[in-house]
Structures are given as structure tokens and as C-alpha cells.
Amino acid sequence: MEADCVERQCDMEFLSELQDKVAEADCVLSMACGAGIQYIAERYPDKPVYPAVDTTFIGVNKEEVGHYEERCRACGNCVLGETGGICPVTMCAKGLFNGPCGGTSGESCEVNPDQPCAWRQIYERLAAQDRLDSILKISEPQEWTGTVPRTTVQPGYEKEGQGG
Ligand code: SF4
Ligand code: SF4
């Protein structure tokens, strides 16, 4: 088995570097996340492409080696600047943008007693930074359209007639 490494598997420009090697291979085993695996399968549609990893979430290495915890769902409405850097979408069982919900039990979440209440943590983080005014701001309802796949264009790359 031959192995290779590209700088980014989510960019066609870099995938082209694999042209000769993929042509000689029976199949491709990709260690990228699910996005990279799909893109290499799209770039080389005549080759079977297999995932070497099981993409689960955007997370962090938690406490022990090999233990990971989700931290972001890529919601597109990031409020971390207002919540002391704690994500209410992934860390609050109800995904509340305005919290707490009223069911907080001590330091714990009412949905899962083993999980700290995210909004209590947000309160404590903001209090420590003397920024409690942030928690009083009401977040407007989010546009959860459910439309997939989502796309985005960075403002500097918009062509005339595109964008907002
Ligand atoms: S609010 Fe949470 S889920 Fe949304 S982008 Fe920010 S960190 Fe990710
Ligand atoms: S107790 Fe806290 S973490 Fe649990 S659902 Fe309510 S606000 Fe969210």
C-alpha cells in the first residue's frame, strides 16, 4: 500500500497532486474528515474511496488522551463573543441561545445531571470578566432552515451580482 499526504483534501487544487498515484491505485483510503473524503471521491469518481476514520464532530481532546468532546456544530450563527467563549448550541442540552432555561439544578443540567449547565458556566465566565451585561442581551430567533448543503462565499471573493 502506498501512502501520500496532501496539504488539504477539501480543495481540488491540492487533490490534483494525487493524479498519478490515484491512477495506479485500486482504491483510496482517506484519513480526512467526511468532507475531504467526499471531495476526493468527487475528484476521482472511477476509484472506490473508503473512510479510514469515522467523522463524529468538531471537538477537543478532553482531559485524557483519546477522549474527545464536541464543541461546535458549525451553526453559522456564532455567539461565542457574547457567551464567554462557551457554545450554547453544543454545551446546552436544549441548544438555547437565551438561557438558562430555568431547570438548572445546582451546577448541573436538568437534562443530564452529569453535565454542567452550560448557561451557568456562561454566567460565571462573564461574571469573572465583568461582562454580565452580555447575558442580558436577547438573541433573536435563528434561521434554522435545514437546507443542505450550506454554502458560503467570503465577501472578498464575491463576483458582481452575487452576495448580499
Ligand atoms: S455558536 Fe457554537 S455551534 Fe455555532 S458556530 Fe459558534 S461554536 Fe459553533
Ligand atoms: S439546565 Fe442549563 S444546560 Fe441544561 S438545558 Fe437548561 S440551560 Fe441548557
Coordinates of C-alpha atoms and ligand atoms in Angstrom, one line a residue:
M1 CA 0.0 0.0 0.0
E2 CA 1.3 3.4 -0.9
A3 CA 0.6 6.4 1.3
D4 CA 0.7 10.1 0.5
C5 CA -0.3 13.3 2.1
V6 CA -1.8 16.5 0.6
E7 CA -1.9 19.8 2.3
R8 CA -5.7 20.0 2.1
Q9 CA -8.2 17.4 1.0
C10 CA -11.1 19.8 0.8
D11 CA -9.5 21.8 -2.1
M12 CA -9.5 20.5 -5.7
E13 CA -6.2 22.3 -6.3
F14 CA -4.4 20.1 -3.9
L15 CA -6.1 16.9 -4.8
S16 CA -4.8 17.2 -8.4
E17 CA -1.3 16.4 -7.0
L18 CA -2.5 12.9 -6.4
Q19 CA -3.5 12.3 -10.1
D20 CA -0.7 9.8 -10.9
K21 CA -0.8 7.9 -7.7
V22 CA -4.6 7.5 -7.7
A23 CA -4.5 6.4 -11.3
E24 CA -2.3 3.4 -10.2
A25 CA -4.2 2.6 -7.1
D26 CA -7.1 0.1 -6.8
C27 CA -8.7 2.3 -4.2
V28 CA -8.1 5.2 -1.9
L29 CA -8.2 5.0 1.9
S30 CA -8.7 8.6 3.2
M31 CA -7.8 9.8 6.7
A32 CA -9.5 13.2 6.2
C33 CA -12.8 14.1 7.7
G34 CA -16.0 13.3 5.9
A35 CA -15.8 16.5 3.8
G36 CA -12.3 15.6 2.5
I37 CA -13.3 12.0 1.7
Q38 CA -16.3 13.2 -0.3
Y39 CA -14.1 15.6 -2.2
I40 CA -11.5 13.1 -3.2
A41 CA -14.3 10.7 -4.3
E42 CA -15.7 13.5 -6.4
R43 CA -12.3 14.3 -7.9
Y44 CA -11.6 10.6 -8.8
P45 CA -15.1 9.2 -9.4
D46 CA -13.8 6.0 -11.0
K47 CA -11.9 4.9 -7.8
P48 CA -13.6 3.4 -4.7
V49 CA -12.8 5.7 -1.8
Y50 CA -13.1 4.5 1.8
P51 CA -13.0 6.4 5.1
A52 CA -10.2 5.5 7.4
V53 CA -11.8 7.5 10.2
D54 CA -15.4 8.0 11.4
T55 CA -16.1 11.7 11.5
T56 CA -18.2 12.5 14.6
F57 CA -18.0 16.1 15.4
I58 CA -15.9 19.3 15.8
G59 CA -14.4 18.7 19.2
V60 CA -11.5 18.9 21.5
N61 CA -9.2 16.5 23.3
K62 CA -10.7 16.3 26.7
E63 CA -8.7 15.5 29.8
E64 CA -7.5 12.1 28.9
V65 CA -5.7 11.0 25.7
G66 CA -8.3 9.6 23.3
H67 CA -11.3 11.3 25.0
Y68 CA -12.9 13.9 22.8
E69 CA -15.9 16.2 23.4
E70 CA -17.9 18.1 20.9
R71 CA -17.6 21.9 21.0
C72 CA -19.1 23.3 17.8
R73 CA -21.9 22.3 15.3
A74 CA -20.9 24.9 12.7
C75 CA -24.2 26.5 13.2
G76 CA -23.3 29.7 11.2
N77 CA -24.7 32.0 13.9
C78 CA -21.7 32.1 16.2
V79 CA -22.4 33.8 19.6
L80 CA -19.2 32.8 21.3
G81 CA -18.2 36.5 21.6
E82 CA -21.3 37.1 23.8
T83 CA -21.2 33.8 25.8
G84 CA -17.7 34.0 27.2
G85 CA -16.4 31.5 24.6
I86 CA -18.8 28.7 25.6
C87 CA -21.0 27.3 22.9
P88 CA -24.7 27.1 23.8
V89 CA -25.5 25.0 20.8
T90 CA -23.3 22.1 21.8
M91 CA -22.9 22.6 25.5
C92 CA -26.5 23.2 26.4
A93 CA -28.8 20.2 26.1
K94 CA -31.5 22.3 24.6
G95 CA -29.2 24.4 22.4
L96 CA -30.6 27.6 23.9
F97 CA -29.3 30.9 22.6
N98 CA -31.0 32.6 25.6
G99 CA -30.5 30.9 28.9
P100 CA -30.6 29.4 31.3
C101 CA -33.8 27.5 30.8
G102 CA -34.9 27.6 34.5
G103 CA -34.3 23.9 35.1
T104 CA -30.7 24.3 36.2
S105 CA -30.1 22.1 39.2
G106 CA -27.2 23.4 41.2
E107 CA -24.4 23.4 38.8
S108 CA -25.9 20.6 36.7
C109 CA -28.1 20.5 33.6
E110 CA -31.7 19.2 34.3
V111 CA -31.5 17.0 31.2
N112 CA -28.2 15.3 32.2
P113 CA -27.1 15.6 35.8
D114 CA -23.6 14.5 34.8
Q115 CA -23.3 17.6 32.6
P116 CA -22.7 21.1 34.0
C117 CA -25.3 23.6 33.0
A118 CA -23.7 25.5 30.1
W119 CA -25.6 28.7 30.9
R120 CA -24.4 28.6 34.5
Q121 CA -20.9 28.3 33.1
I122 CA -21.6 31.2 30.7
Y123 CA -22.8 33.3 33.6
E124 CA -19.8 32.5 35.7
R125 CA -17.4 33.2 32.8
L126 CA -19.0 36.5 32.0
A127 CA -19.1 37.5 35.7
A128 CA -15.4 36.8 36.1
Q129 CA -14.8 39.1 33.1
D130 CA -17.2 41.7 34.4
R131 CA -19.3 41.3 31.3
L132 CA -22.6 40.2 32.7
D133 CA -24.4 42.8 30.5
S134 CA -23.9 40.2 27.7
I135 CA -26.1 37.6 29.2
L136 CA -28.9 40.1 29.4
K137 CA -28.9 40.6 25.6
I138 CA -31.7 38.7 23.9
S139 CA -30.6 36.6 20.9
E140 CA -33.0 36.9 18.0
P141 CA -34.6 33.6 16.7
Q142 CA -32.1 31.9 14.4
E143 CA -32.8 30.9 10.9
W144 CA -32.6 27.2 11.1
T145 CA -33.5 26.5 7.5
G146 CA -32.3 22.9 7.5
T147 CA -31.2 23.4 3.9
V148 CA -28.2 21.3 2.9
P149 CA -25.6 21.5 1.7
R150 CA -25.0 25.0 3.1
T151 CA -22.6 27.2 1.1
T152 CA -20.9 30.5 1.8
V153 CA -18.8 33.0 -0.2
Q154 CA -16.3 35.2 1.6
P155 CA -17.1 38.8 0.8
G156 CA -13.7 39.4 -1.0
Y157 CA -14.5 36.6 -3.4
E158 CA -18.0 37.6 -4.4
K159 CA -18.5 38.2 -8.1
E160 CA -20.5 41.2 -9.3
G161 CA -24.2 40.5 -8.9
Q162 CA -23.7 37.9 -6.1
G163 CA -23.9 38.1 -2.4
G164 CA -26.0 40.2 -0.1
Ligands
SF4_1 S1 -22.4 29.1 18.3 FE1 -21.5 27.1 18.7 S2 -22.2 25.8 17.1 FE2 -22.5 27.9 16.4 S3 -20.6 28.4 15.3 FE3 -20.3 29.1 17.4 S4 -19.3 27.5 18.5 FE4 -20.1 26.6 16.5
SF4_2 S1 -30.1 23.3 32.6 FE1 -28.6 24.6 31.5 S2 -27.6 23.3 30.0 FE2 -29.4 22.2 30.7 S3 -31.0 22.7 29.1 FE3 -31.2 24.2 30.8 S4 -29.9 26.0 30.2 FE4 -29.3 24.2 28.9

